[in-house]
JSON list of C-alpha atoms in Angstrom, two decimals:
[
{"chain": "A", "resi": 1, "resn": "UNK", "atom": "CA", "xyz": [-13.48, -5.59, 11.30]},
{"chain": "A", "resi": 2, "resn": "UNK", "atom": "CA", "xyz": [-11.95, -4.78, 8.12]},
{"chain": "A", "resi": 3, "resn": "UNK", "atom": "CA", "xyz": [-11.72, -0.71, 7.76]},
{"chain": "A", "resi": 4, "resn": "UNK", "atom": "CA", "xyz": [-11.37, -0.68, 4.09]},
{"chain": "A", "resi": 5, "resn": "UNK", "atom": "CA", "xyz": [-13.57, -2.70, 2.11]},
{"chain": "A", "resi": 6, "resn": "UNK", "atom": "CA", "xyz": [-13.50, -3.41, -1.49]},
{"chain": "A", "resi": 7, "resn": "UNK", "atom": "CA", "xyz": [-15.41, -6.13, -3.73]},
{"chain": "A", "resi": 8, "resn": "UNK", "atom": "CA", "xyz": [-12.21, -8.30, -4.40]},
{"chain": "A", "resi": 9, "resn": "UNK", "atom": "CA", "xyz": [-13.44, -9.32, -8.15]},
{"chain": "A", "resi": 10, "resn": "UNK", "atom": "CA", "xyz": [-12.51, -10.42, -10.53]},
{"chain": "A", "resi": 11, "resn": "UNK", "atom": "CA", "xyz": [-14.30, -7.78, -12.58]},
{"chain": "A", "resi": 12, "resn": "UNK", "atom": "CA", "xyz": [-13.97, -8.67, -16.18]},
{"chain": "A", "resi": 13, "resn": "UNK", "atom": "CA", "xyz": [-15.00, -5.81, -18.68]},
{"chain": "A", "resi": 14, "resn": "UNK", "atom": "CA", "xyz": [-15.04, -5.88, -22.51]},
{"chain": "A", "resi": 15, "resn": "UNK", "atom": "CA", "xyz": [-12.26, -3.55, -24.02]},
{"chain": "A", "resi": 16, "resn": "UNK", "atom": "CA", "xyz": [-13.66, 0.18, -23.97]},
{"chain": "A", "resi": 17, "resn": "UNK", "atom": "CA", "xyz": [-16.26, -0.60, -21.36]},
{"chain": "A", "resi": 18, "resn": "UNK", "atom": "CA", "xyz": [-16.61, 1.94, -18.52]},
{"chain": "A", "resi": 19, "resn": "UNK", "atom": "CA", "xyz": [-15.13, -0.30, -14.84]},
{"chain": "A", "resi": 20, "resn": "UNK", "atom": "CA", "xyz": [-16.72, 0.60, -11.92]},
{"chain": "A", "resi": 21, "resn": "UNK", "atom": "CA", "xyz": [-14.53, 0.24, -8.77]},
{"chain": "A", "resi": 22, "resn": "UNK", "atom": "CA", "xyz": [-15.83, 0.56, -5.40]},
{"chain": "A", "resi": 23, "resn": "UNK", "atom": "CA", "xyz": [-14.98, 0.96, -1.66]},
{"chain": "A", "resi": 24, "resn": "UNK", "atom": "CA", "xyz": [-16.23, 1.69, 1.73]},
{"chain": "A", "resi": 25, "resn": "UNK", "atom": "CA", "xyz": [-14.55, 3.13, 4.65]},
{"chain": "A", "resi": 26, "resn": "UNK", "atom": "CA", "xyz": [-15.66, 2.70, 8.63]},
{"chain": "A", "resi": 27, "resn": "UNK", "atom": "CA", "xyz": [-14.09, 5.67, 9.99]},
{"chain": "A", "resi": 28, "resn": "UNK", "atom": "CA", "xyz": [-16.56, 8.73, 8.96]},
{"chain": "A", "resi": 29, "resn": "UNK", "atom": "CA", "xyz": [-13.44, 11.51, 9.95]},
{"chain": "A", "resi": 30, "resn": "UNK", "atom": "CA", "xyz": [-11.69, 10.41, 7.30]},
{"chain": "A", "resi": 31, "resn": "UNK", "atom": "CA", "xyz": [-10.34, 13.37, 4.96]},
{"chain": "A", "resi": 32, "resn": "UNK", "atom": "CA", "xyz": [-8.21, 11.76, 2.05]},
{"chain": "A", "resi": 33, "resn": "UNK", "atom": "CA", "xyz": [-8.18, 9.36, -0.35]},
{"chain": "A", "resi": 34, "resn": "UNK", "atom": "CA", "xyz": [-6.29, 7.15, -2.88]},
{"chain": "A", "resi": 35, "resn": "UNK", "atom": "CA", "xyz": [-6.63, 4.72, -5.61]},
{"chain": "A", "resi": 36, "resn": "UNK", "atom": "CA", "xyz": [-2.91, 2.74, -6.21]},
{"chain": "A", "resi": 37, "resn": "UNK", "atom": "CA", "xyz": [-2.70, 0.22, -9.18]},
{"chain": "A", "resi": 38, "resn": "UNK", "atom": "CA", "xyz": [-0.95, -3.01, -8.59]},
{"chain": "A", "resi": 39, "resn": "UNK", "atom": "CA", "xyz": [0.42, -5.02, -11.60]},
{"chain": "A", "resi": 40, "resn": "UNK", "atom": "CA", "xyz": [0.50, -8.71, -10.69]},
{"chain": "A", "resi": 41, "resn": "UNK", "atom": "CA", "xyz": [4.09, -9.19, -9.27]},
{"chain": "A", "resi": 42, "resn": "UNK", "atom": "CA", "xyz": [4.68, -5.00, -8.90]},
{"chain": "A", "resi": 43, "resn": "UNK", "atom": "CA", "xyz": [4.59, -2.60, -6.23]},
{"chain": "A", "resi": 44, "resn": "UNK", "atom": "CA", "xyz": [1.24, -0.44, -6.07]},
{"chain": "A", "resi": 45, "resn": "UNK", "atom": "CA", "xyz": [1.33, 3.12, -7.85]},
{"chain": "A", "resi": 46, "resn": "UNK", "atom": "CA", "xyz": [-0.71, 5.47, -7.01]},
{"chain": "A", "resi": 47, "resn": "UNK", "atom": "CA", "xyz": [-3.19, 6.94, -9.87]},
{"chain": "A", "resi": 48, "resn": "UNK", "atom": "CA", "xyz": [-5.28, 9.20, -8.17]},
{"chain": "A", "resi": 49, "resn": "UNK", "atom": "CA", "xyz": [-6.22, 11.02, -5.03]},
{"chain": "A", "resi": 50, "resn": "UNK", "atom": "CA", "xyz": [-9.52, 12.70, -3.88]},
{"chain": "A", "resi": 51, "resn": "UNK", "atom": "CA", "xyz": [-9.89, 14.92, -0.63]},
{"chain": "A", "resi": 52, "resn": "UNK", "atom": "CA", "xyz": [-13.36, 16.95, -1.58]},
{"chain": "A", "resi": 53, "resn": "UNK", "atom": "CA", "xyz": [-16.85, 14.92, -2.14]},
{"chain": "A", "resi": 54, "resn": "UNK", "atom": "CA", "xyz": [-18.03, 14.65, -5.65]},
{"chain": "A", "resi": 55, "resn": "UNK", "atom": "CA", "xyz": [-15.79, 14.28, -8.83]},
{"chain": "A", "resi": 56, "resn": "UNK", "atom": "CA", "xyz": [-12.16, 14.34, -9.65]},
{"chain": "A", "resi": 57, "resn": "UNK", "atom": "CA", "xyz": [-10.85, 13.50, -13.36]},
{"chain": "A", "resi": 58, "resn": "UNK", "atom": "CA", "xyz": [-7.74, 12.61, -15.32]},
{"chain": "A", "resi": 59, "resn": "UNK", "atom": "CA", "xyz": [-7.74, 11.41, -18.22]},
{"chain": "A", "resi": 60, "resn": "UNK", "atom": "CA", "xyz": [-9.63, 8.33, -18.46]},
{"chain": "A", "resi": 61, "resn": "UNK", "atom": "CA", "xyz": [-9.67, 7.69, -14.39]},
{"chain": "A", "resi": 62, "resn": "UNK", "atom": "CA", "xyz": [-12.79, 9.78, -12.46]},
{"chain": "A", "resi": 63, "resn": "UNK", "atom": "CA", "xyz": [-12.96, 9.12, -8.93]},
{"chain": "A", "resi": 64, "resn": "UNK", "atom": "CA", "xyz": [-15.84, 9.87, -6.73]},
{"chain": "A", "resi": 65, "resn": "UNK", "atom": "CA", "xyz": [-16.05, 10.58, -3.48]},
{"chain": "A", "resi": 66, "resn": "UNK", "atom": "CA", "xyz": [-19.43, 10.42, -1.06]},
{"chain": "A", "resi": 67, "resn": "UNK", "atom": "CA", "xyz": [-18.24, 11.18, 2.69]},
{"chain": "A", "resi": 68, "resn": "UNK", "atom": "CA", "xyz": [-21.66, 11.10, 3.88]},
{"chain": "A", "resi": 69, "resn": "UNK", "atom": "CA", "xyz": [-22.06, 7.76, 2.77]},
{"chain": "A", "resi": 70, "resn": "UNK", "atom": "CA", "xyz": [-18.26, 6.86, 3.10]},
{"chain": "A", "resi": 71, "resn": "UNK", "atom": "CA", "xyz": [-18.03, 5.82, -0.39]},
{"chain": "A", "resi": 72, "resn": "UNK", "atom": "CA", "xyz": [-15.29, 6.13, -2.65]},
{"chain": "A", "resi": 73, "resn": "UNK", "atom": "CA", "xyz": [-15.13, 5.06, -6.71]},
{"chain": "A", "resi": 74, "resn": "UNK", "atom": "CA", "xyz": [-12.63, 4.53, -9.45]},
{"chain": "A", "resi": 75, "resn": "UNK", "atom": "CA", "xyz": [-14.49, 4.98, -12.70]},
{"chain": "A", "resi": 76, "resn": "UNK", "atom": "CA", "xyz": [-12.19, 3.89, -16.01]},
{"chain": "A", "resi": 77, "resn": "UNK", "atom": "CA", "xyz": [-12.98, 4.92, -19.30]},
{"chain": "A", "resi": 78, "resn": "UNK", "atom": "CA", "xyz": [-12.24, 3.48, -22.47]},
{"chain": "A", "resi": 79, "resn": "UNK", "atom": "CA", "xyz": [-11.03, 0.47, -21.11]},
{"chain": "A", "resi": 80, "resn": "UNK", "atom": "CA", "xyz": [-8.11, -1.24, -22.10]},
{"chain": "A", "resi": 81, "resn": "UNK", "atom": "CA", "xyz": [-6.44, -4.36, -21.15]},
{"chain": "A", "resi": 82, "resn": "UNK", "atom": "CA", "xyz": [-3.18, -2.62, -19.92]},
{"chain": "A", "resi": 83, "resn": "UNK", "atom": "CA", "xyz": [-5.55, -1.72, -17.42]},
{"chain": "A", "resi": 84, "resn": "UNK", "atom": "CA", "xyz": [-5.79, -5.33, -15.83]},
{"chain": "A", "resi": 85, "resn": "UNK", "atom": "CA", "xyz": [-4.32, -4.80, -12.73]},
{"chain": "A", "resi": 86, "resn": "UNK", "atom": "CA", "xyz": [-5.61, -5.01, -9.17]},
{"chain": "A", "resi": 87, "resn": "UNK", "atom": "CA", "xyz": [-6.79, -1.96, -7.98]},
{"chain": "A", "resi": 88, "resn": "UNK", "atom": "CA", "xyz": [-6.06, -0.45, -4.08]},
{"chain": "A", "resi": 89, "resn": "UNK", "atom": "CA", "xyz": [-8.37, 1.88, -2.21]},
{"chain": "A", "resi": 90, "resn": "UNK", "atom": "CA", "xyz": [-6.36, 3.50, 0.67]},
{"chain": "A", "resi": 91, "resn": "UNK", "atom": "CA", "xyz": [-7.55, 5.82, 3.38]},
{"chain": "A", "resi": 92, "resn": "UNK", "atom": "CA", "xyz": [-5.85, 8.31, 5.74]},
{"chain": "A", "resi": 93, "resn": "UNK", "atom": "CA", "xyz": [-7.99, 7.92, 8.73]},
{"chain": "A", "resi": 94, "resn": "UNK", "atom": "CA", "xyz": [-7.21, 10.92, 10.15]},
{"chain": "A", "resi": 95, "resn": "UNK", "atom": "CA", "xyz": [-9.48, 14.14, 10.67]},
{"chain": "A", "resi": 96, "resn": "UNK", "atom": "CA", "xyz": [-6.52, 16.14, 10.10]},
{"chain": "A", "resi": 97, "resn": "UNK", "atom": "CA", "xyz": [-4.98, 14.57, 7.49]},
{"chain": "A", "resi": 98, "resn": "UNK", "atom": "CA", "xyz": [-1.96, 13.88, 9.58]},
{"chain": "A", "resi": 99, "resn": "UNK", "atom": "CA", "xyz": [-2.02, 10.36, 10.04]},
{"chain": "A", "resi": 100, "resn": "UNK", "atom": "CA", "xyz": [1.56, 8.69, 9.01]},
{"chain": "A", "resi": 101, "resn": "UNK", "atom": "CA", "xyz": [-0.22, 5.69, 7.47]},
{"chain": "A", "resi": 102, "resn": "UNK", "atom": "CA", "xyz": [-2.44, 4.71, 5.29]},
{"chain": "A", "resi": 103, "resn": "UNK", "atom": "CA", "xyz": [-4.80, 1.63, 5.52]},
{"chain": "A", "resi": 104, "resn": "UNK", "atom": "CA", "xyz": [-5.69, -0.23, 2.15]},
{"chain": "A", "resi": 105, "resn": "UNK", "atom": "CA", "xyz": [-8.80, -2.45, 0.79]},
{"chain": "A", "resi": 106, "resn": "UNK", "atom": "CA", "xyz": [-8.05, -5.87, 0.05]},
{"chain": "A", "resi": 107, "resn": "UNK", "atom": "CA", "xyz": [-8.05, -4.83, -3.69]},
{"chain": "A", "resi": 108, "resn": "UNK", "atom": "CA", "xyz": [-10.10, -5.69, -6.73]},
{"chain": "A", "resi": 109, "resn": "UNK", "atom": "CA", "xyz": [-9.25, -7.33, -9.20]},
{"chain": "A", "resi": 110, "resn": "UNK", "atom": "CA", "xyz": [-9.70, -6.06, -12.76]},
{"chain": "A", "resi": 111, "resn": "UNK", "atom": "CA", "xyz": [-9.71, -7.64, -16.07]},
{"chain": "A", "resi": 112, "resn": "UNK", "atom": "CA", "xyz": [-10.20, -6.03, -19.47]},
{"chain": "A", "resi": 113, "resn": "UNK", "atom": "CA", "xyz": [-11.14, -8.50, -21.70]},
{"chain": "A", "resi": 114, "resn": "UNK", "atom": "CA", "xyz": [-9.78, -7.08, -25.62]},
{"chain": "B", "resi": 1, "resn": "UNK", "atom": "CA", "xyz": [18.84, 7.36, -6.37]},
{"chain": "B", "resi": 2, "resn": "UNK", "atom": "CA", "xyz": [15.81, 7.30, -9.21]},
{"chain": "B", "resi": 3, "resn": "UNK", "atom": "CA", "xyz": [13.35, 5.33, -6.71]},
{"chain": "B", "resi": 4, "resn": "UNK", "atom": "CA", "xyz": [13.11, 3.58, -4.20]},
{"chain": "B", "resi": 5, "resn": "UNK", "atom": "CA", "xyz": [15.00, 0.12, -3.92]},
{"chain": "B", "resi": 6, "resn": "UNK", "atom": "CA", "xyz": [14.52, -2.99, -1.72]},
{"chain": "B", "resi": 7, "resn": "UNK", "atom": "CA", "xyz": [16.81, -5.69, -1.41]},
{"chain": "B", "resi": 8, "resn": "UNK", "atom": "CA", "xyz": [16.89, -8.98, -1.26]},
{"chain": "B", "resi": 9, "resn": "UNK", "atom": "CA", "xyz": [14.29, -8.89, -4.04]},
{"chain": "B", "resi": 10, "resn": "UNK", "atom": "CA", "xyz": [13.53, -12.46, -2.51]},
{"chain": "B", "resi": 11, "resn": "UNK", "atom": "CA", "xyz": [14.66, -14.60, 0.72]},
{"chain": "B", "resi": 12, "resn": "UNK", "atom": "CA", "xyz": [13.74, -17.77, 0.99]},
{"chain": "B", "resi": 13, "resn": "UNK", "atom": "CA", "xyz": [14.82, -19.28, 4.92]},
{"chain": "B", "resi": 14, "resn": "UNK", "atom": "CA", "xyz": [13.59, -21.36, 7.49]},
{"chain": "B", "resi": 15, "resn": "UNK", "atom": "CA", "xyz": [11.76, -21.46, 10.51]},
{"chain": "B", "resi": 16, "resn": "UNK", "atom": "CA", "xyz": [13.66, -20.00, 13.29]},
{"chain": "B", "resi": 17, "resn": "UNK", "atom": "CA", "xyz": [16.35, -17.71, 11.80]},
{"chain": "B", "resi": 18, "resn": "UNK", "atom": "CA", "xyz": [17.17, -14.61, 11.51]},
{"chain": "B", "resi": 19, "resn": "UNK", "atom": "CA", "xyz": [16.31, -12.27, 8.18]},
{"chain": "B", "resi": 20, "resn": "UNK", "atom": "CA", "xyz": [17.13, -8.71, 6.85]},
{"chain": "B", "resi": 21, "resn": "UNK", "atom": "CA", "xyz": [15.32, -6.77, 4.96]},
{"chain": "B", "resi": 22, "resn": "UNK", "atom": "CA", "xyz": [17.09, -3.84, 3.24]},
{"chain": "B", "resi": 23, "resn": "UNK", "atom": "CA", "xyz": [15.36, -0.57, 1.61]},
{"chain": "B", "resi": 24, "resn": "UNK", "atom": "CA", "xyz": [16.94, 2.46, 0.24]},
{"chain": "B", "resi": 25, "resn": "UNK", "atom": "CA", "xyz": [14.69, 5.24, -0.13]},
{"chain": "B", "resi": 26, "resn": "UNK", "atom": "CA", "xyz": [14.44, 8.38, -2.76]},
{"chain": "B", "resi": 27, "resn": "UNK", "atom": "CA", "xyz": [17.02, 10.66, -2.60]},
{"chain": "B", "resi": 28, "resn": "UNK", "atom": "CA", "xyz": [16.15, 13.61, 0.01]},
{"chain": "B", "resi": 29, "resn": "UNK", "atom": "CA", "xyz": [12.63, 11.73, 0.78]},
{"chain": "B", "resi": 30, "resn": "UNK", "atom": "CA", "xyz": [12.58, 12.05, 4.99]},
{"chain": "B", "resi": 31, "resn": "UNK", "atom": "CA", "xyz": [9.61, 9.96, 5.46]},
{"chain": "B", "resi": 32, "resn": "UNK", "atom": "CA", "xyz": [10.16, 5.83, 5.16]},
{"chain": "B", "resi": 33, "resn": "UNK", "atom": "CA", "xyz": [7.04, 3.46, 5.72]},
{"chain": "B", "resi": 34, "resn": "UNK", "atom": "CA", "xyz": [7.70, -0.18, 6.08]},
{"chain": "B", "resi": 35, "resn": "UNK", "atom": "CA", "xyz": [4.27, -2.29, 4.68]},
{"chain": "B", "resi": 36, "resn": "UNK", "atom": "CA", "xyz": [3.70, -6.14, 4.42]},
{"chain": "B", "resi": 37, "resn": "UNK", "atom": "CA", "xyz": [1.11, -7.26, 1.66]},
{"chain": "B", "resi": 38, "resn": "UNK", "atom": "CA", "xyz": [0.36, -10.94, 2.34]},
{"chain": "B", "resi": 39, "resn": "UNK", "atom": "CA", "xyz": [-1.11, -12.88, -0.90]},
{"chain": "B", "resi": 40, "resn": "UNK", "atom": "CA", "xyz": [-4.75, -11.54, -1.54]},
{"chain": "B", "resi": 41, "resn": "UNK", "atom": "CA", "xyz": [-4.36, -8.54, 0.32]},
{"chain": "B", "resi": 42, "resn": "UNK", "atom": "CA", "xyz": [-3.92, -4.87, 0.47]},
{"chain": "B", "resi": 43, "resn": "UNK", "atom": "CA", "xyz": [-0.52, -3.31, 2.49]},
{"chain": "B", "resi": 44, "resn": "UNK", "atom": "CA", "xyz": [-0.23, -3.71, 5.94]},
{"chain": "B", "resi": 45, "resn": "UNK", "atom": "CA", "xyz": [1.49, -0.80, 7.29]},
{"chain": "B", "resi": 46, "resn": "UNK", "atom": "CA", "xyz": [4.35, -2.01, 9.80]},
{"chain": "B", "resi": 47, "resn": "UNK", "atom": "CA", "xyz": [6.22, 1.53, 10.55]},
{"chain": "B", "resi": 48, "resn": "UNK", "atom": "CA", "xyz": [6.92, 4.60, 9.88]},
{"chain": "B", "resi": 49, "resn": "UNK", "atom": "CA", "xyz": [10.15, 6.81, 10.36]},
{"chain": "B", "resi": 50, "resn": "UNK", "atom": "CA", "xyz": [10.10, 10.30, 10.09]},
{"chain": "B", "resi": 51, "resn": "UNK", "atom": "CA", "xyz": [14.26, 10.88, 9.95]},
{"chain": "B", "resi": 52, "resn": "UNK", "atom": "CA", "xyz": [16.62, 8.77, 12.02]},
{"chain": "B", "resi": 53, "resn": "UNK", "atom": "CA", "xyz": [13.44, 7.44, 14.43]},
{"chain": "B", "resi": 54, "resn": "UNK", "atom": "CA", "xyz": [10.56, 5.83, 14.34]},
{"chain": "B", "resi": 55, "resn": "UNK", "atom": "CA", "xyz": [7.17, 7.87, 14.45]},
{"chain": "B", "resi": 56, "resn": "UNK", "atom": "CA", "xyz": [5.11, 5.03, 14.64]},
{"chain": "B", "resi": 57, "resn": "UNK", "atom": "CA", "xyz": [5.49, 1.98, 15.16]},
{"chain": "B", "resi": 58, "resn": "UNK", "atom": "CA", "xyz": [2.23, 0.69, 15.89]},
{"chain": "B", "resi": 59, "resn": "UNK", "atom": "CA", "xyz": [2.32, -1.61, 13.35]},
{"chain": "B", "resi": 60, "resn": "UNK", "atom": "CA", "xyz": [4.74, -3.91, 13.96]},
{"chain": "B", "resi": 61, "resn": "UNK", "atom": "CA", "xyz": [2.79, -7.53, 14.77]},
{"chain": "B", "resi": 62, "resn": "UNK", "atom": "CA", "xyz": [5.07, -8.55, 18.05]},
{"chain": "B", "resi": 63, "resn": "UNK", "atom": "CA", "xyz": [8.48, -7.84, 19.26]},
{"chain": "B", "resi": 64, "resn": "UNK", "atom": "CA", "xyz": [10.45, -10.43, 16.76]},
{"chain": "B", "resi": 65, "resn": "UNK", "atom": "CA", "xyz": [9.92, -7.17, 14.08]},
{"chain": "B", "resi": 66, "resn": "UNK", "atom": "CA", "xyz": [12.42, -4.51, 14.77]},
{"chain": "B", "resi": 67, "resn": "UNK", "atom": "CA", "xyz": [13.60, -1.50, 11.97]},
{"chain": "B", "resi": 68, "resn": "UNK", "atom": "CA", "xyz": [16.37, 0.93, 11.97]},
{"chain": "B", "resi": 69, "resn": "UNK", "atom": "CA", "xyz": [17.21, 4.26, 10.05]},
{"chain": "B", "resi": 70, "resn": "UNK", "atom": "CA", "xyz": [20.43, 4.95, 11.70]},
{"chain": "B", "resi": 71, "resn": "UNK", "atom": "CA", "xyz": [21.45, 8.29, 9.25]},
{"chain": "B", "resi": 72, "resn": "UNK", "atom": "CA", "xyz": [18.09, 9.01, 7.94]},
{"chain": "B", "resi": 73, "resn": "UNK", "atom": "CA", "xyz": [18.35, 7.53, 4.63]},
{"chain": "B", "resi": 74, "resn": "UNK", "atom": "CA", "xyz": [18.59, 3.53, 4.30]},
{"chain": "B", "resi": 75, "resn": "UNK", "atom": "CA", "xyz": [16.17, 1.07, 6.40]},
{"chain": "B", "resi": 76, "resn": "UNK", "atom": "CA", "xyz": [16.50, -2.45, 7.35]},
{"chain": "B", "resi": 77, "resn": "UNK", "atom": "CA", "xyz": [13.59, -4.36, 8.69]},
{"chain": "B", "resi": 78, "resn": "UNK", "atom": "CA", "xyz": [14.81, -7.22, 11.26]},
{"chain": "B", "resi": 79, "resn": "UNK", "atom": "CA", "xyz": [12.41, -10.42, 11.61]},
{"chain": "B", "resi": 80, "resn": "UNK", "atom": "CA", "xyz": [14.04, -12.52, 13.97]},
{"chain": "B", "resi": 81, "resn": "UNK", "atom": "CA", "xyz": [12.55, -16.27, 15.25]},
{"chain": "B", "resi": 82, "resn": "UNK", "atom": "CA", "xyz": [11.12, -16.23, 11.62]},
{"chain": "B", "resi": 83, "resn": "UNK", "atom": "CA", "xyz": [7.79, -18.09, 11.41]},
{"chain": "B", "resi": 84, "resn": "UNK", "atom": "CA", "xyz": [5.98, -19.45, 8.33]},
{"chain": "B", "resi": 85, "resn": "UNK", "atom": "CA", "xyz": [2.76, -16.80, 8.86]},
{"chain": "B", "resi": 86, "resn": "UNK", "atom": "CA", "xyz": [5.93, -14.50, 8.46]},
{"chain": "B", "resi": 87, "resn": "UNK", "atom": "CA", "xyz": [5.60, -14.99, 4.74]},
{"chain": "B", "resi": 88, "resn": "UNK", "atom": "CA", "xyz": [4.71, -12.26, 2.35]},
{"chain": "B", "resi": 89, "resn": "UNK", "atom": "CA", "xyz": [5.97, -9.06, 0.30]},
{"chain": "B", "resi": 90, "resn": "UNK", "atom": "CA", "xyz": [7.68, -6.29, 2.52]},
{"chain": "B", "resi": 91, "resn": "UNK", "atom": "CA", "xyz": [6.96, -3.08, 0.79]},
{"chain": "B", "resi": 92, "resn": "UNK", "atom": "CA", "xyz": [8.83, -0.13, 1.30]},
{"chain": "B", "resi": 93, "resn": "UNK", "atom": "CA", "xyz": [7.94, 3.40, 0.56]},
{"chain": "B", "resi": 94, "resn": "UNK", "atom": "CA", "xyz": [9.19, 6.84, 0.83]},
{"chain": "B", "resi": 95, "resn": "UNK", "atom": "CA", "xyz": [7.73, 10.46, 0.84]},
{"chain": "B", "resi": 96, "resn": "UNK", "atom": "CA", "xyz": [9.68, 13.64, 0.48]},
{"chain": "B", "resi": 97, "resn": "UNK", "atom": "CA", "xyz": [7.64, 15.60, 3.32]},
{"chain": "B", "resi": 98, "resn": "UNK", "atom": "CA", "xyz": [6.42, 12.76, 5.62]},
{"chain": "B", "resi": 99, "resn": "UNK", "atom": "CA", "xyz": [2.40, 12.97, 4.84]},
{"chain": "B", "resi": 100, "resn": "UNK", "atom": "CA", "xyz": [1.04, 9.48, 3.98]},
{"chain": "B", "resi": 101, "resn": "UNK", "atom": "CA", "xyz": [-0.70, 11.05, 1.11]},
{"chain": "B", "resi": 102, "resn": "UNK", "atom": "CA", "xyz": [2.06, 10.64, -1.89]},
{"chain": "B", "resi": 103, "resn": "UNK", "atom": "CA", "xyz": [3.94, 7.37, -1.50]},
{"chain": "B", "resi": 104, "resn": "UNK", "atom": "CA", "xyz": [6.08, 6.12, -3.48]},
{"chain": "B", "resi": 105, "resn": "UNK", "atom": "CA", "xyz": [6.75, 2.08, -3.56]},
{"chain": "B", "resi": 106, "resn": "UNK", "atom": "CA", "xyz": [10.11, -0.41, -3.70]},
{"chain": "B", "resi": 107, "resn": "UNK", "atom": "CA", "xyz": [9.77, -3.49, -6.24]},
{"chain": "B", "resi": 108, "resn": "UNK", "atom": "CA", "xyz": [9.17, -5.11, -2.74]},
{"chain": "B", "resi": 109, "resn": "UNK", "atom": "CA", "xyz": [11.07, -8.36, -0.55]},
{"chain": "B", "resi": 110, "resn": "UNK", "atom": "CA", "xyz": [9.39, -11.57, -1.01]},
{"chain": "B", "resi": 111, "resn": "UNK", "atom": "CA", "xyz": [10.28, -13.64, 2.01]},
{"chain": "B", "resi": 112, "resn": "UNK", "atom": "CA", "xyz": [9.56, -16.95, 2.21]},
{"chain": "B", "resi": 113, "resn": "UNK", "atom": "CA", "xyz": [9.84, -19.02, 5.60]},
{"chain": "B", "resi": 114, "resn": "UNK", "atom": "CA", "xyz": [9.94, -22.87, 5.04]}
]
């Protein structure tokens, strides 16, 4: 059973829409998490971590974070198509926070339609 | 050096041989993850050095995958008997305190087993 899951898309979204991007964890200890960007044929880059529940912004990126329901979302703002890109959710399982690895969604993929 | 670089940038061989995979990390970064991203997917963590050896390696899929960080610094991921489900991007990262929670990604190896 998958630990990460994410809706893989494609979401398409009209230029400055709002994107919603979801994901669910199975392990209910975990303590940190991540949203990394992946261009088609790039590496991922990381855009934004969340550790506490409830909301964490920059710039147009707000991610939200339920533990009790093991939910974590990557909200986009004024969408633009340099934002089409398949997004990563990543987890550190780890109560601690000291788990060397990370385990990653499947991805969704986003398209901002200009 | 600026970030972190993988080479080959692709490898293309056949079923049965032998392939290295090469990744130098970011200058004075101690931690080194080896990841594997298959087409559709998210990372795959492989292994993880803290230093010279390797904290965990409970990634690797079966005893043909082997890495080294003989001096702390550059990795090379070994695949030997390659086999075609071998195929994907091998993703290398780096962090400068060895928490999974800032990575930073290599343009990636595309290996391809014919």
């Amino acid at each position: 059973q998958k630990e990460v899951e994410q809706n893989s898309g494609p979401l398409s979204v009209p230029e400055g829409a709002i994107a919603s991007l979801n994901c669910t964890y199975s392990d209910r200890g975990s303590q940190s998490f991540f949203w990394y960007r992946q261009y088609s044929g790039k590496s991922p880059e990381l855009i934004m971590s969340i550790y506490s529940n409830g909301d964490k912004e920059d710039g147009r990126f707000t991610a939200q974070l339920n533990k009790a329901s093991q939910y974590v979302s990557l909200l986009i703002r004024d969408s633009q198509p340099s934002d089409s890109a398949t997004y990563l959710c990543a987890v550190n399982m780890s109560p601690s926070g000291s788990a060397r690895q990370l385990t990653f969604g499947s991805g969704t993929q986003l398209t901002v339609l200009p | 050096g600026a970030g972190v670089s993988q080479t080959p940038s692709n490898k293309v061989t056949e079923k049965g041989k032998y392939v290295e995979l090469r990744c130098d990390p970011i200058s004075g970064h101690t931690a080194l993850y080896w990841y594997r991203q298959s087409l559709g997917q998210g990372p795959e963590f492989l292994i993880y050095f803290q230093g010279t050896g390797a904290a965990d390696d409970s990634g690797l899929p079966n005893d043909r995958f082997f890495a080294v960080r003989p001096e702390g610094s550059v990795s090379t991921l070994k695949i030997q008997r390659t086999e075609r489900g071998d195929s994907a991007v091998y993703l290398c990262a780096s962090s400068p305190l060895g928490g999974a929670n800032v990575l930073t990604f290599g343009a990636g190896s595309r290996l391809t087993v014919l």
